Short mmCIF file of C-alpha atoms and ligand atoms in Angstrom, two decimals:
data_model
loop_
_atom_site.label_atom_id
_atom_site.label_comp_id
_atom_site.label_asym_id
_atom_site.label_seq_id
_atom_site.Cartn_x
_atom_site.Cartn_y
_atom_site.Cartn_z
CA MET C 140 -37.24 -33.85 -16.29
CA THR C 141 -34.27 -35.21 -17.15
CA SER C 142 -33.78 -38.29 -18.66
CA VAL C 143 -31.16 -41.49 -17.93
CA LEU C 144 -29.66 -40.56 -21.24
CA GLU C 145 -29.79 -37.17 -20.73
CA LYS C 146 -27.78 -37.19 -16.96
CA ASN C 147 -24.91 -39.33 -19.18
CA ARG C 148 -24.12 -37.00 -21.99
CA PRO C 149 -20.64 -35.58 -21.19
CA GLY C 150 -21.01 -32.47 -20.68
CA ALA C 151 -24.45 -32.40 -18.51
CA ALA C 152 -21.95 -32.31 -15.27
CA PHE C 153 -22.73 -28.43 -14.25
CA PRO C 154 -25.96 -27.56 -13.02
CA PHE C 155 -25.25 -23.57 -14.23
CA ASP C 156 -27.08 -21.03 -13.47
CA ASN C 157 -25.68 -17.74 -15.45
CA SER C 158 -26.00 -14.18 -14.57
CA TYR C 159 -22.55 -12.32 -15.13
CA ALA C 160 -23.42 -13.50 -19.05
CA GLY C 161 -26.92 -11.60 -18.68
CA LEU C 162 -25.08 -7.93 -17.83
CA PRO C 163 -24.82 -5.50 -20.50
CA GLN C 164 -22.62 -6.65 -23.16
CA ARG C 165 -19.79 -4.49 -23.09
CA PHE C 166 -19.00 -6.02 -20.13
CA PHE C 167 -16.97 -9.23 -21.65
CA ALA C 168 -16.30 -11.10 -24.52
CA PRO C 169 -18.20 -14.09 -24.99
CA GLN C 170 -15.12 -16.35 -26.14
CA THR C 171 -14.91 -19.92 -26.24
CA PRO C 172 -11.87 -21.62 -24.58
CA THR C 173 -9.19 -23.67 -27.38
CA PRO C 174 -9.11 -26.60 -27.40
CA VAL C 175 -5.39 -28.40 -26.68
CA THR C 176 -4.53 -32.22 -27.95
CA GLU C 177 -3.89 -34.02 -25.31
CA PRO C 178 -5.82 -33.12 -21.79
CA TRP C 179 -4.48 -35.25 -18.65
CA LEU C 180 -6.22 -34.81 -15.47
CA ILE C 181 -4.21 -34.37 -12.71
CA LYS C 182 -6.36 -33.79 -10.39
CA LEU C 183 -10.10 -33.35 -9.36
CA ASN C 184 -11.06 -31.44 -6.03
CA GLU C 185 -14.18 -34.29 -5.40
CA PRO C 186 -15.14 -32.37 -1.93
CA LEU C 187 -15.32 -29.29 -3.57
CA ALA C 188 -17.22 -30.62 -6.66
CA GLN C 189 -19.94 -31.94 -4.17
CA GLU C 190 -20.46 -29.09 -2.54
CA LEU C 191 -21.18 -27.14 -5.61
CA GLY C 192 -23.47 -29.68 -6.46
CA LEU C 193 -21.13 -30.94 -9.76
CA ASP C 194 -22.18 -34.58 -11.04
CA VAL C 195 -18.62 -36.22 -9.90
CA GLU C 196 -18.93 -39.47 -11.68
CA ALA C 197 -19.25 -37.19 -14.69
CA LEU C 198 -16.61 -35.10 -13.84
CA ARG C 199 -14.15 -38.28 -12.74
CA ARG C 200 -15.31 -39.30 -16.54
CA ASP C 201 -15.18 -36.42 -19.07
CA GLY C 202 -12.83 -34.37 -16.09
CA ALA C 203 -9.68 -33.65 -18.27
CA ALA C 204 -11.99 -32.85 -21.48
CA ILE C 205 -13.93 -30.36 -19.54
CA PHE C 206 -11.54 -28.54 -17.54
CA SER C 207 -8.75 -28.64 -20.18
CA GLY C 208 -11.54 -26.70 -22.31
CA ASN C 209 -12.16 -29.70 -24.97
CA LEU C 210 -15.78 -30.21 -23.91
CA LEU C 211 -18.10 -27.25 -23.24
CA PRO C 212 -19.76 -28.28 -20.23
CA GLU C 213 -24.33 -27.89 -21.87
CA GLY C 214 -25.25 -24.57 -20.43
CA ALA C 215 -21.81 -22.75 -19.88
CA ALA C 216 -22.20 -19.50 -21.03
CA PRO C 217 -17.88 -18.66 -21.65
CA LEU C 218 -16.79 -15.47 -21.64
CA ALA C 219 -13.96 -13.21 -21.49
CA MET C 220 -14.10 -10.15 -18.24
CA ALA C 221 -13.29 -6.84 -19.00
CA TYR C 222 -11.50 -4.53 -16.14
CA ALA C 223 -8.63 -2.51 -15.92
CA GLY C 224 -6.32 -1.72 -13.17
CA HIS C 225 -3.55 -0.20 -11.38
CA GLN C 226 -0.29 -2.89 -11.99
CA PHE C 227 2.57 -1.40 -9.49
CA GLY C 228 1.16 1.91 -9.37
CA GLY C 229 0.51 2.69 -13.20
CA PHE C 230 -2.92 2.47 -14.58
CA SER C 231 -3.66 0.38 -17.46
CA PRO C 232 -7.08 0.83 -18.96
CA VAL C 233 -7.77 -2.88 -20.30
CA LEU C 234 -6.64 -5.52 -18.51
CA GLY C 235 -9.39 -7.71 -18.92
CA ASP C 236 -9.61 -11.55 -18.90
CA GLY C 237 -6.32 -12.36 -21.14
CA ARG C 238 -5.81 -15.99 -20.33
CA ALA C 239 -9.05 -17.24 -18.48
CA ILE C 240 -12.50 -18.15 -19.58
CA LEU C 241 -15.66 -18.32 -17.08
CA LEU C 242 -18.15 -20.78 -17.96
CA GLY C 243 -20.33 -19.82 -15.83
CA GLU C 244 -21.95 -19.51 -12.23
CA VAL C 245 -23.31 -22.41 -10.04
CA VAL C 246 -25.29 -22.27 -6.69
CA GLY C 247 -23.78 -24.50 -4.42
CA ARG C 248 -25.64 -26.86 -1.93
CA ASN C 249 -24.91 -23.26 0.71
CA GLY C 250 -27.40 -21.39 -1.62
CA ARG C 251 -23.97 -19.40 -2.76
CA ARG C 252 -23.16 -18.62 -6.36
CA TYR C 253 -19.74 -19.37 -7.89
CA ASP C 254 -18.02 -18.78 -10.34
CA ILE C 255 -16.21 -21.54 -12.59
CA GLN C 256 -13.68 -20.29 -14.61
CA LEU C 257 -10.79 -22.07 -17.04
CA LYS C 258 -7.32 -20.25 -16.26
CA GLY C 259 -4.93 -20.79 -19.67
CA ALA C 260 -7.54 -21.76 -21.76
CA GLY C 261 -6.38 -19.63 -24.33
CA GLN C 262 -6.49 -15.81 -26.14
CA THR C 263 -9.50 -14.04 -26.01
CA PRO C 264 -9.84 -10.27 -27.03
CA PHE C 265 -7.64 -9.25 -23.73
CA SER C 266 -4.99 -11.08 -24.48
CA ARG C 267 -2.30 -8.11 -26.00
CA ARG C 268 0.20 -10.19 -26.88
CA GLY C 269 0.39 -12.85 -24.28
CA ASP C 270 -0.30 -16.71 -25.38
CA GLY C 271 -3.64 -17.21 -23.26
CA ARG C 272 -2.10 -20.08 -21.34
CA ALA C 273 -0.84 -20.89 -19.00
CA ALA C 274 2.65 -23.28 -17.33
CA LEU C 275 2.57 -26.09 -14.96
CA GLY C 276 4.17 -24.59 -12.45
CA PRO C 277 1.96 -21.84 -11.44
CA VAL C 278 -0.52 -24.32 -12.15
CA LEU C 279 0.19 -26.05 -8.92
CA ARG C 280 1.32 -23.46 -7.02
CA GLU C 281 -2.39 -21.65 -7.59
CA TYR C 282 -3.86 -25.47 -6.16
CA ILE C 283 -1.83 -25.47 -3.29
CA ILE C 284 -1.68 -22.29 -2.23
CA SER C 285 -5.43 -21.89 -2.96
CA GLU C 286 -6.03 -24.92 -0.83
CA ALA C 287 -3.68 -24.06 1.91
CA MET C 288 -5.92 -20.34 2.10
CA PHE C 289 -8.87 -22.21 2.44
CA ALA C 290 -8.21 -24.92 5.14
CA LEU C 291 -6.08 -21.96 7.00
CA GLY C 292 -9.79 -20.69 7.52
CA ILE C 293 -8.56 -17.29 5.29
CA PRO C 294 -11.30 -16.15 2.44
CA ALA C 295 -10.06 -17.32 -0.73
CA THR C 296 -10.62 -18.34 -4.79
CA ARG C 297 -10.80 -22.11 -4.69
CA ALA C 298 -9.06 -24.97 -7.06
CA LEU C 299 -11.12 -27.11 -8.43
CA ALA C 300 -9.07 -29.02 -11.06
CA ALA C 301 -6.00 -29.11 -12.34
CA VAL C 302 -5.21 -30.61 -16.17
CA THR C 303 -2.03 -30.40 -18.28
CA THR C 304 -2.49 -30.22 -21.79
CA GLY C 305 0.40 -31.99 -23.51
CA GLU C 306 1.21 -29.07 -25.58
CA PRO C 307 4.53 -26.88 -24.70
CA VAL C 308 4.13 -23.30 -23.26
CA TYR C 309 7.15 -20.51 -24.50
CA ARG C 310 7.90 -18.29 -21.19
CA GLU C 311 12.27 -18.12 -20.57
CA GLU C 312 12.14 -21.71 -21.40
CA VAL C 313 10.04 -24.67 -22.63
CA LEU C 314 7.61 -25.78 -20.19
CA PRO C 315 4.73 -28.01 -20.02
CA GLY C 316 1.57 -26.41 -20.10
CA ALA C 317 -1.64 -26.78 -17.79
CA VAL C 318 -4.73 -25.23 -17.58
CA PHE C 319 -6.00 -23.99 -13.38
CA THR C 320 -9.97 -24.09 -13.11
CA ARG C 321 -10.77 -21.86 -10.30
CA VAL C 322 -14.31 -21.34 -8.10
CA ALA C 323 -14.58 -17.88 -6.61
CA ALA C 324 -17.17 -16.05 -5.16
CA SER C 325 -17.37 -13.98 -7.96
CA HIS C 326 -14.01 -12.09 -10.52
CA ILE C 327 -15.15 -9.00 -10.07
CA ARG C 328 -12.26 -6.60 -8.95
CA VAL C 329 -11.78 -2.96 -7.89
CA GLY C 330 -10.16 -3.40 -11.62
CA THR C 331 -13.37 -4.22 -12.78
CA PHE C 332 -15.42 -0.64 -11.36
CA GLN C 333 -12.04 0.78 -13.03
CA PHE C 334 -12.82 -0.23 -16.32
CA PHE C 335 -16.07 1.48 -16.25
CA ALA C 336 -14.94 4.72 -14.80
CA ALA C 337 -12.20 4.81 -16.91
CA ARG C 338 -14.29 5.47 -19.76
CA GLY C 339 -16.48 7.79 -17.86
CA ASP C 340 -19.09 4.74 -18.57
CA THR C 341 -21.43 5.97 -15.05
CA ASP C 342 -24.13 3.70 -16.35
CA GLY C 343 -22.15 0.79 -16.47
CA VAL C 344 -20.36 1.63 -12.79
CA ARG C 345 -24.13 1.81 -11.87
CA ALA C 346 -24.72 -1.51 -13.31
CA LEU C 347 -22.04 -3.36 -11.80
CA ALA C 348 -22.05 -1.78 -7.99
CA ASP C 349 -26.15 -2.59 -8.62
CA TYR C 350 -25.14 -6.14 -9.79
CA VAL C 351 -22.35 -6.86 -6.83
CA ILE C 352 -24.76 -5.94 -3.84
CA ASP C 353 -27.48 -8.22 -4.89
CA ARG C 354 -24.18 -10.81 -5.51
CA HIS C 355 -22.45 -9.95 -2.42
CA TYR C 356 -23.71 -7.75 0.15
CA PRO C 357 -28.17 -8.23 -0.88
CA GLU C 358 -28.19 -6.90 3.01
CA LEU C 359 -27.19 -3.14 1.32
CA LYS C 360 -30.01 -2.99 -1.13
CA GLU C 361 -32.32 -1.23 1.51
CA ALA C 362 -29.59 1.13 2.82
CA GLU C 363 -29.93 5.08 2.62
CA ASN C 364 -27.24 5.37 0.61
CA PRO C 365 -26.86 1.61 -0.88
CA TYR C 366 -23.12 2.64 -2.94
CA LEU C 367 -21.62 4.11 0.36
CA ALA C 368 -22.25 1.25 1.79
CA LEU C 369 -21.08 -0.81 -0.61
CA PHE C 370 -17.67 0.67 -0.04
CA GLU C 371 -17.67 0.66 3.29
CA ALA C 372 -18.77 -3.09 3.06
CA VAL C 373 -15.79 -4.12 0.93
CA SER C 374 -13.13 -1.81 3.18
CA GLU C 375 -14.63 -3.84 6.03
CA ARG C 376 -14.23 -7.23 4.29
CA GLN C 377 -10.65 -6.71 2.79
CA ALA C 378 -9.59 -5.15 6.23
CA ALA C 379 -10.59 -8.12 7.97
CA LEU C 380 -8.94 -10.01 4.72
CA ILE C 381 -5.72 -8.30 5.29
CA ALA C 382 -5.31 -9.04 9.11
CA ARG C 383 -5.32 -12.64 8.37
CA TRP C 384 -2.81 -12.86 5.97
CA LEU C 385 -0.64 -10.68 8.39
CA HIS C 386 -1.22 -13.46 10.68
CA VAL C 387 -0.49 -16.14 9.45
CA GLY C 388 2.63 -14.01 7.56
CA PHE C 389 1.31 -14.66 3.79
CA ILE C 390 2.55 -12.08 1.40
CA HIS C 391 0.27 -11.47 -1.83
CA GLY C 392 2.77 -10.09 -3.78
CA VAL C 393 0.56 -8.66 -6.66
CA MET C 394 -1.61 -6.70 -4.83
CA ASN C 395 -2.48 -4.88 -8.28
CA THR C 396 -6.47 -3.51 -8.26
CA ASP C 397 -6.70 -5.70 -10.36
CA ASN C 398 -5.81 -8.47 -8.35
CA MET C 399 -8.12 -7.50 -5.68
CA THR C 400 -12.49 -9.11 -5.56
CA VAL C 401 -15.13 -7.02 -4.15
CA SER C 402 -15.99 -9.93 -2.64
CA GLY C 403 -13.37 -10.42 -0.04
CA GLU C 404 -11.86 -13.24 -1.62
CA THR C 405 -7.69 -13.62 -2.17
CA ILE C 406 -7.49 -13.75 -5.55
CA ASP C 407 -4.66 -14.40 -8.26
CA PHE C 408 -1.58 -16.66 -6.64
CA GLY C 409 1.36 -15.64 -9.10
CA PRO C 410 4.51 -15.01 -6.50
CA CYS C 411 3.15 -15.23 -3.57
CA ALA C 412 4.80 -16.63 -0.54
CA PHE C 413 4.61 -17.58 3.38
CA MET C 414 7.29 -16.11 5.16
CA ASP C 415 9.42 -18.11 6.83
CA SER C 416 11.73 -16.31 9.45
CA TYR C 417 9.58 -13.15 10.47
CA ASN C 418 10.90 -9.81 8.82
CA PRO C 419 8.33 -7.40 7.99
CA ALA C 420 10.31 -6.32 4.85
CA THR C 421 9.83 -9.38 3.46
CA VAL C 422 9.50 -9.68 -0.66
CA PHE C 423 9.49 -12.48 -2.63
CA SER C 424 8.13 -11.78 -5.75
CA SER C 425 10.51 -10.97 -8.37
CA ILE C 426 9.04 -8.23 -10.13
CA ASP C 427 8.86 -6.41 -7.38
CA GLN C 428 11.25 -4.25 -7.17
CA HIS C 429 11.30 -1.54 -4.54
CA GLY C 430 9.06 -3.78 -2.07
CA ARG C 431 5.42 -1.83 -2.64
CA TYR C 432 3.77 -4.79 -1.63
CA ALA C 433 6.07 -6.15 0.59
CA TYR C 434 4.44 -8.30 3.87
CA ALA C 435 4.08 -5.02 6.25
CA ASN C 436 3.12 -2.93 3.22
CA GLN C 437 -0.10 -5.22 3.02
CA PRO C 438 -2.40 -2.72 4.72
CA ALA C 439 -1.25 0.20 3.00
CA ILE C 440 -1.84 -0.96 -0.02
CA GLY C 441 -5.23 -2.55 0.63
CA GLN C 442 -5.92 1.08 1.60
CA TRP C 443 -4.83 2.76 -1.72
CA ASN C 444 -6.08 0.39 -3.74
CA LEU C 445 -9.48 1.12 -2.21
CA ALA C 446 -9.52 3.93 -2.44
CA ARG C 447 -9.34 3.78 -6.07
CA LEU C 448 -12.60 1.67 -5.40
CA GLY C 449 -14.11 4.86 -4.02
CA GLU C 450 -13.08 7.09 -6.95
CA THR C 451 -14.83 5.31 -9.06
CA LEU C 452 -18.45 5.11 -6.79
CA LEU C 453 -18.06 9.21 -6.23
CA PRO C 454 -20.89 9.92 -9.00
CA LEU C 455 -22.75 7.43 -7.27
CA ILE C 456 -22.20 8.14 -3.89
CA ASP C 457 -23.42 12.01 -3.91
CA PRO C 458 -24.31 13.86 -7.23
CA ASP C 459 -22.58 16.81 -5.40
CA GLN C 460 -18.49 16.46 -6.25
CA ASP C 461 -17.59 17.64 -2.98
CA GLY C 462 -20.17 15.81 -0.89
CA ALA C 463 -19.22 12.21 -2.47
CA VAL C 464 -15.25 13.32 -1.80
CA ASP C 465 -16.21 13.84 2.24
CA LYS C 466 -18.15 10.93 2.23
CA ALA C 467 -15.53 8.61 0.36
CA ASN C 468 -12.85 9.82 2.82
CA VAL C 469 -14.02 8.46 5.63
CA VAL C 470 -14.65 5.81 4.89
CA ILE C 471 -11.03 5.27 3.24
CA ARG C 472 -9.45 6.47 7.01
CA ALA C 473 -11.84 4.88 8.89
CA TYR C 474 -10.46 1.28 7.65
CA GLY C 475 -6.64 2.27 9.03
CA GLU C 476 -8.64 1.34 12.73
CA ARG C 477 -10.91 -1.43 10.36
CA PHE C 478 -7.31 -3.22 9.67
CA GLN C 479 -5.99 -2.53 13.30
CA ALA C 480 -8.95 -3.80 15.21
CA HIS C 481 -8.71 -7.04 13.03
CA TRP C 482 -5.22 -7.13 13.37
CA LEU C 483 -4.97 -7.12 17.01
CA LYS C 484 -7.73 -9.09 17.79
CA GLY C 485 -6.18 -12.15 16.02
CA MET C 486 -2.74 -11.10 17.83
CA ARG C 487 -4.28 -10.98 20.94
CA ALA C 488 -5.77 -14.67 20.42
CA LYS C 489 -2.57 -15.91 18.79
CA ILE C 490 -0.10 -15.29 22.17
CA GLY C 491 -3.41 -16.92 24.05
CA LEU C 492 -4.75 -13.93 25.86
CA ALA C 493 -9.13 -14.08 25.83
CA GLY C 494 -9.47 -10.49 27.27
CA GLU C 495 -8.21 -6.79 26.16
CA GLU C 496 -6.05 -4.48 28.20
CA ASP C 497 -4.26 -1.41 27.08
CA GLY C 498 -0.67 -2.80 27.31
CA ASP C 499 -1.56 -5.67 25.12
CA LEU C 500 -0.60 -4.00 21.87
CA GLU C 501 2.95 -3.40 23.43
CA LEU C 502 3.48 -7.14 24.70
CA VAL C 503 2.79 -8.35 20.41
CA GLN C 504 5.36 -5.73 19.32
CA ALA C 505 7.46 -6.76 21.74
CA LEU C 506 7.82 -10.64 20.66
CA LEU C 507 7.54 -9.38 17.04
CA ALA C 508 10.56 -6.97 17.37
CA LEU C 509 12.59 -9.86 19.25
CA MET C 510 11.34 -12.08 16.56
CA GLN C 511 13.13 -10.09 14.08
CA ALA C 512 15.93 -9.69 16.35
CA GLN C 513 16.54 -13.25 16.34
CA THR C 514 15.18 -14.30 12.93
CA ALA C 515 12.48 -16.61 14.58
CA ASP C 516 10.51 -18.07 12.17
CA PHE C 517 6.93 -16.82 12.12
CA THR C 518 5.05 -19.63 12.46
CA LEU C 519 6.99 -22.01 14.46
CA THR C 520 7.28 -19.39 17.11
CA PHE C 521 3.12 -18.99 17.75
CA ARG C 522 3.25 -23.09 17.57
CA ARG C 523 5.48 -23.89 19.89
CA LEU C 524 4.08 -20.78 22.49
CA SER C 525 1.08 -22.74 21.74
CA ASP C 526 2.34 -25.97 22.96
CA LEU C 527 3.82 -23.82 25.78
CA ALA C 528 0.64 -22.47 27.12
CA GLY C 529 -0.44 -25.92 27.88
CA ASP C 530 2.72 -27.09 29.02
CA ASN C 531 5.63 -26.05 30.38
CA ALA C 532 7.88 -28.45 29.90
CA ALA C 533 7.66 -26.99 26.36
CA GLU C 534 9.55 -23.80 26.84
CA PRO C 535 13.15 -24.86 25.47
CA ALA C 536 11.57 -25.65 21.79
CA PHE C 537 9.82 -22.31 22.39
CA ALA C 538 13.62 -20.58 23.22
CA ALA C 539 14.90 -22.67 20.25
CA SER C 540 12.91 -20.60 17.67
CA PHE C 541 15.44 -17.43 18.84
CA ARG C 542 19.08 -17.50 16.77
CA GLU C 543 19.54 -17.01 20.69
CA PRO C 544 17.01 -18.75 22.71
CA GLU C 545 18.19 -16.76 25.97
CA THR C 546 16.81 -13.64 24.64
CA SER C 547 12.88 -15.28 24.93
CA GLY C 548 13.25 -15.01 28.59
CA GLU C 549 12.16 -11.53 29.66
CA TRP C 550 9.36 -11.58 26.46
CA LEU C 551 8.20 -14.87 28.32
CA ALA C 552 8.17 -13.29 32.25
CA ARG C 553 5.98 -10.48 30.73
CA TRP C 554 3.65 -12.72 29.05
CA ARG C 555 2.92 -14.95 32.40
CA GLU C 556 2.60 -11.96 33.85
CA ARG C 557 0.03 -10.82 31.55
CA LEU C 558 -1.67 -14.53 31.10
CA SER C 559 -2.34 -14.27 35.00
CA ARG C 560 -5.17 -11.37 34.76
CA ASP C 561 -6.63 -13.88 32.05
CA GLN C 562 -9.28 -15.68 32.78
CA GLN C 563 -8.78 -19.15 30.73
CA ALA C 564 -7.88 -22.81 32.02
CA ALA C 565 -4.46 -23.38 30.98
CA THR C 566 -5.91 -26.25 28.73
CA ASP C 567 -8.57 -24.36 26.86
CA ARG C 568 -6.20 -21.57 26.19
CA ALA C 569 -3.48 -24.05 24.49
CA ALA C 570 -6.70 -24.90 22.03
CA ALA C 571 -7.73 -22.47 21.46
CA MET C 572 -4.38 -20.99 20.57
CA HIS C 573 -3.43 -23.69 18.82
CA SER C 574 -7.09 -23.65 16.32
CA VAL C 575 -5.05 -20.34 14.93
CA ASN C 576 -1.24 -20.92 15.06
CA PRO C 577 -0.86 -23.23 12.57
CA ALA C 578 1.91 -25.94 12.33
CA PHE C 579 1.84 -26.04 8.91
CA ILE C 580 1.71 -23.43 5.95
CA PRO C 581 3.00 -24.26 2.39
CA ARG C 582 6.50 -23.27 3.11
CA ASN C 583 8.20 -22.23 -0.23
CA HIS C 584 10.87 -24.75 -0.19
CA ARG C 585 8.54 -27.59 -0.89
CA VAL C 586 6.33 -26.13 -2.28
CA GLU C 587 9.48 -25.43 -5.30
CA GLN C 588 10.03 -29.37 -4.43
CA ALA C 589 6.60 -30.37 -5.36
CA ILE C 590 6.49 -27.73 -8.24
CA GLU C 591 9.81 -29.18 -9.94
CA ALA C 592 9.43 -33.10 -9.55
CA ALA C 593 6.37 -32.65 -11.24
CA VAL C 594 7.63 -30.68 -13.84
CA GLU C 595 10.66 -32.26 -14.24
CA SER C 596 10.00 -36.13 -13.72
CA GLY C 597 6.09 -36.05 -14.16
CA ASP C 598 6.01 -36.91 -10.39
CA PHE C 599 2.79 -35.89 -8.35
CA SER C 600 3.47 -37.69 -5.18
CA LEU C 601 5.57 -34.85 -3.49
CA PHE C 602 2.56 -32.18 -4.79
CA GLU C 603 -0.55 -34.94 -3.30
CA THR C 604 0.86 -34.82 -0.48
CA LEU C 605 1.20 -31.48 0.65
CA LEU C 606 -2.02 -30.82 -0.47
CA GLU C 607 -2.69 -33.81 2.33
CA VAL C 608 -0.91 -32.01 4.98
CA LEU C 609 -2.31 -28.72 4.63
CA ALA C 610 -5.39 -29.43 4.65
CA LYS C 611 -4.97 -30.29 8.29
CA PRO C 612 -2.85 -27.36 9.28
CA TYR C 613 -3.87 -27.17 12.97
CA ASP C 614 -3.04 -30.75 13.45
CA ASP C 615 0.01 -31.56 14.60
CA GLN C 616 0.38 -34.93 12.09
CA PRO C 617 3.39 -36.02 13.28
CA ASP C 618 4.15 -38.36 10.54
CA PHE C 619 4.53 -35.02 8.64
CA ALA C 620 6.46 -33.09 10.85
CA ALA C 621 9.05 -32.67 8.63
CA TYR C 622 6.25 -30.26 6.62
CA GLY C 623 6.44 -27.89 9.42
CA GLU C 624 10.24 -27.71 9.79
CA PRO C 625 11.74 -24.36 8.00
CA PRO C 626 13.95 -24.52 5.27
CA GLN C 627 17.50 -25.34 5.67
CA PRO C 628 19.86 -22.92 4.71
CA HIS C 629 20.73 -24.52 1.24
CA GLU C 630 16.82 -25.00 0.49
CA ARG C 631 16.35 -21.60 1.52
CA VAL C 632 13.88 -20.07 -1.57
CA LEU C 633 14.46 -16.35 -1.77
CA ALA C 634 12.31 -15.62 -4.72
CA THR C 635 8.76 -15.86 -6.83
CA PHE C 636 7.83 -15.89 -10.32
CA CYS C 637 4.27 -14.86 -11.51
CA GLY C 638 5.40 -17.13 -14.57
CA THR C 639 3.12 -15.79 -17.18
P1 AMP D 792 -1.94 -11.98 -14.08
O1 AMP D 792 -0.72 -11.18 -13.64
O2 AMP D 792 -2.56 -13.19 -13.84
O3 AMP D 792 -3.17 -10.97 -12.68
O4 AMP D 792 -2.05 -11.09 -15.20
C1 AMP D 792 -2.38 -9.19 -15.12
C2 AMP D 792 -2.87 -9.48 -16.63
O5 AMP D 792 -2.25 -10.06 -17.99
C3 AMP D 792 -4.42 -9.76 -17.04
O6 AMP D 792 -5.16 -8.88 -17.99
C4 AMP D 792 -3.92 -11.47 -18.02
O7 AMP D 792 -5.45 -11.36 -17.95
C5 AMP D 792 -3.12 -11.09 -18.91
N1 AMP D 792 -2.05 -11.81 -18.64
C6 AMP D 792 -1.40 -13.03 -17.85
N2 AMP D 792 -0.73 -14.06 -18.04
C7 AMP D 792 -1.01 -14.38 -19.95
C8 AMP D 792 -1.44 -14.66 -20.54
N3 AMP D 792 -0.25 -16.02 -20.60
N4 AMP D 792 -1.84 -14.88 -22.27
C9 AMP D 792 -2.76 -13.91 -22.34
N5 AMP D 792 -2.73 -12.76 -21.30
C10 AMP D 792 -1.89 -12.42 -20.16
MG1 MG D 793 -4.56 -10.94 -11.80
#
């Protein structure tokens, strides 16, 4: 039994239940966070803390110390995870948590296990030349975008807290330092498997695969070939995830294999951004010079990354190498169909179709082609179409999404003709469409404005407002209508930076 005293002790705020720390020693390096001079709590995500069964009051009181790494909560087993990865196609056999420290795991109220990780908590054995720190801007960006993804219903790591450190970090300029606390189903990446495979450490790959099956895919333990089934299950989750990204115009920006989870959550919100006007070639990341990670390339890169995962699993899939390759190839090929099925299902929903007809793909493609030619805003076009589904008076607003509004008439006629064969009441259709076509996404210019106010003048009010608006992306929120608008030409943000 915990006494009152014990309960009020500074650090007893997390009911830790650590499992990764029990894996073989070569999986990680034990590492405590490096203290900072003047921690200040910017934000604590109280609803999330509650879902995780954390002691919210203790966190309100000691959050600055805990989330900066100055106070190690009782029961933590802090460590830096080892991983490798292909970055922009080139392989690095050792990456690892160079500035992130896993505090430990908790089992949430929903019975699921979560990692709690500090990002920017100081150097680790994997830091190479890095300082182990994070700057305030990227911390706020990750906070905003990961929470927006969650509210949109897209699997993603979450933001538990953000603190400033009171210390400068040195990038191209001197910036305020910060630490981000991330919550993830786990931080195991494709690159974690690659770390062991690259060393020929098949026992390591097997121990990791068994751990992942236990933690993320327990139902596969009974499968005839659990490792092949694991590969298939990860492919399925990634196909579903990347389809969801495309449905909301999300561009991850650094889909390196070390930034792809095996749990199926979006992770590492560096130079990621949401597209304003529709163009499949859109790239924001300043370091993605060849558009490897452009909007429309994401499904294919997902497949490329999965092939790298498959390679690591070959010795477990079948002792006969040719047999293993054949089996893995079936999964890799099936990924294309899996992705296409998820994508088309979501696109049908976006244009309000409950049923399926052969011509639906063409109807969707015709709209996208028109949007591209007419530089239509991706988010607004679908939101206005949702309005139009319930109210014909909304047609001029929909047409206004296109540079030449009159060009939308022909597609609308095709759409209405198709709807005449789709059994749904107009009000039901409009409601269904409003629930999949957001009014609010984290628009780049808004994100940048919020970051700039915080970094330049310590003003976090825009950050707070943005979080509030983005928490209900599918509601109209008339008071915040301006947040739904695309940027004015002078507000447009064309490039984003990793900030590492
Ligand atoms: P990321 O771009 O955040 O996905 O990180 C890629 C790799 O670089 C990972 O191994 C990180 O741990 C490492 N890294 C990024 N920034 C830093 C930093 N400031 N200090 C040390 N390592 C870093
Ligand atoms: Mg990363």
